[in-house]
Tab-separated table of C-alpha atoms in Angstrom:
chain	number	residue	atom	x	y	z
Q	360	UNK	CA	18.046	0.801	3.596
Q	361	UNK	CA	19.607	3.711	5.393
Q	362	UNK	CA	22.648	5.136	3.743
Q	363	UNK	CA	24.496	5.566	7.002
Q	364	UNK	CA	24.075	2.017	8.331
Q	365	UNK	CA	26.239	-0.597	6.786
Q	366	UNK	CA	24.107	-3.748	6.950
Q	367	UNK	CA	24.448	-6.517	4.546
Q	368	UNK	CA	21.191	-8.169	3.422
Q	369	UNK	CA	20.033	-10.534	0.710
Q	370	UNK	CA	16.933	-9.023	-0.903
Q	371	UNK	CA	14.603	-11.194	-2.940
Q	372	UNK	CA	11.824	-9.399	-4.893
Q	373	UNK	CA	10.133	-9.145	-8.092
Q	374	UNK	CA	11.645	-5.747	-8.900
Q	375	UNK	CA	14.208	-3.459	-7.381
Q	376	UNK	CA	14.979	0.166	-8.246
Q	377	UNK	CA	18.539	0.955	-9.312
Q	378	UNK	CA	19.255	3.077	-6.399
Q	379	UNK	CA	18.107	0.380	-3.854
Q	380	UNK	CA	20.203	-2.190	-5.732
Q	381	UNK	CA	23.239	-0.066	-5.429
Q	382	UNK	CA	22.890	0.465	-1.804
Q	383	UNK	CA	22.500	-3.318	-1.183
Q	384	UNK	CA	25.425	-4.172	-3.359
Q	385	UNK	CA	27.697	-1.569	-1.840
Q	386	UNK	CA	26.970	-2.774	1.763
Q	387	UNK	CA	28.007	-6.247	0.699
Q	388	UNK	CA	24.496	-7.846	0.232
Q	389	UNK	CA	22.830	-9.548	-2.774
Q	390	UNK	CA	19.789	-8.928	-4.975
Q	391	UNK	CA	18.095	-12.203	-5.847
Q	392	UNK	CA	15.104	-13.377	-7.749
Q	393	UNK	CA	12.735	-15.943	-6.493
Q	394	UNK	CA	14.093	-18.843	-8.485
Q	395	UNK	CA	17.606	-17.942	-7.033
Q	396	UNK	CA	16.037	-18.192	-3.701
Q	397	UNK	CA	14.488	-21.523	-4.343
Q	398	UNK	CA	17.895	-22.862	-5.351
Q	399	UNK	CA	19.754	-21.239	-2.278
Q	400	UNK	CA	17.109	-22.302	0.451
Q	401	UNK	CA	14.779	-24.860	-1.007
Q	402	UNK	CA	12.981	-25.349	2.403
Q	403	UNK	CA	13.115	-21.651	3.250
Q	404	UNK	CA	15.351	-21.922	6.211
Q	405	UNK	CA	16.573	-18.611	7.525
Q	406	UNK	CA	14.174	-16.628	5.327
Q	407	UNK	CA	11.608	-14.045	6.268
Q	408	UNK	CA	8.899	-13.310	3.656
Q	409	UNK	CA	7.137	-9.988	3.759
Q	410	UNK	CA	4.240	-8.622	1.831
Q	411	UNK	CA	2.522	-5.146	1.605
Q	412	UNK	CA	-0.741	-4.290	3.315
Q	413	UNK	CA	-3.800	-6.387	2.156
Q	414	UNK	CA	-6.146	-3.373	2.595
Q	415	UNK	CA	-4.163	-1.037	0.549
Q	416	UNK	CA	-6.583	-1.260	-2.311
Q	417	UNK	CA	-8.650	1.830	-3.147
Q	418	UNK	CA	-11.875	-0.104	-2.831
Q	419	UNK	CA	-11.505	-0.133	0.941
Q	420	UNK	CA	-11.861	3.615	1.131
Q	421	UNK	CA	-15.644	3.082	0.226
Q	422	UNK	CA	-16.354	0.748	3.072
Q	423	UNK	CA	-17.657	1.804	6.520
Q	424	UNK	CA	-20.244	4.479	7.615
Q	425	UNK	CA	-22.260	6.073	4.847
Q	426	UNK	CA	-20.531	9.102	3.200
Q	427	UNK	CA	-21.906	12.364	4.436
Q	428	UNK	CA	-22.864	11.081	7.943
Q	429	UNK	CA	-21.257	12.701	11.011
Q	430	UNK	CA	-17.520	11.361	11.623
Q	431	UNK	CA	-17.616	9.395	8.417
Q	432	UNK	CA	-14.536	9.558	6.084
Q	433	UNK	CA	-15.692	7.064	3.602
Q	434	UNK	CA	-15.491	7.895	-0.082
Q	435	UNK	CA	-18.633	8.117	-2.015
Q	436	UNK	CA	-19.323	6.300	-5.251
Q	437	UNK	CA	-19.754	9.463	-7.470
Q	438	UNK	CA	-18.337	10.358	-10.854
Q	439	UNK	CA	-17.750	14.061	-10.321
Q	440	UNK	CA	-16.647	15.780	-7.098
Q	441	UNK	CA	-17.400	19.343	-8.262
Q	442	UNK	CA	-19.386	22.180	-6.748
Q	443	UNK	CA	-22.805	20.690	-7.166
Q	444	UNK	CA	-22.692	16.892	-6.957
Q	445	UNK	CA	-23.726	15.580	-3.533
Q	446	UNK	CA	-22.820	18.790	-1.885
Q	447	UNK	CA	-26.172	19.220	-0.196
Q	448	UNK	CA	-26.383	15.840	1.341
Q	449	UNK	CA	-26.925	16.006	5.160
Q	450	UNK	CA	-27.723	19.730	4.729
Q	451	UNK	CA	-31.223	19.264	3.156
Q	452	UNK	CA	-33.737	16.581	3.940
Q	453	UNK	CA	-34.687	16.396	0.239
Q	454	UNK	CA	-31.202	15.268	-0.705
Q	455	UNK	CA	-31.134	11.809	0.964
Q	456	UNK	CA	-31.443	12.799	4.641
Q	457	UNK	CA	-30.595	15.544	7.178
Q	458	UNK	CA	-29.081	14.922	10.603
């Protein structure tokens, strides 16, 4: 929540930082747990449930065009990202392929 807006809200979450909790309480809102929400609104009336992005996992960085091909931003499955490992891909035909 922005500090300059005075909006009261009832927040239900697994964890809340102390600064966010302070902002919510100062604006007249409440910070609840999921058990307290179940008691307050058993059928879920007037509630909005939000969740984070499903594809936020790091594994999705590896999906897509093959790493090293033109216009590809996928992450290769390699252990080291130093000076030598897989730096010659696409530059030499002997290292996989050359475009």
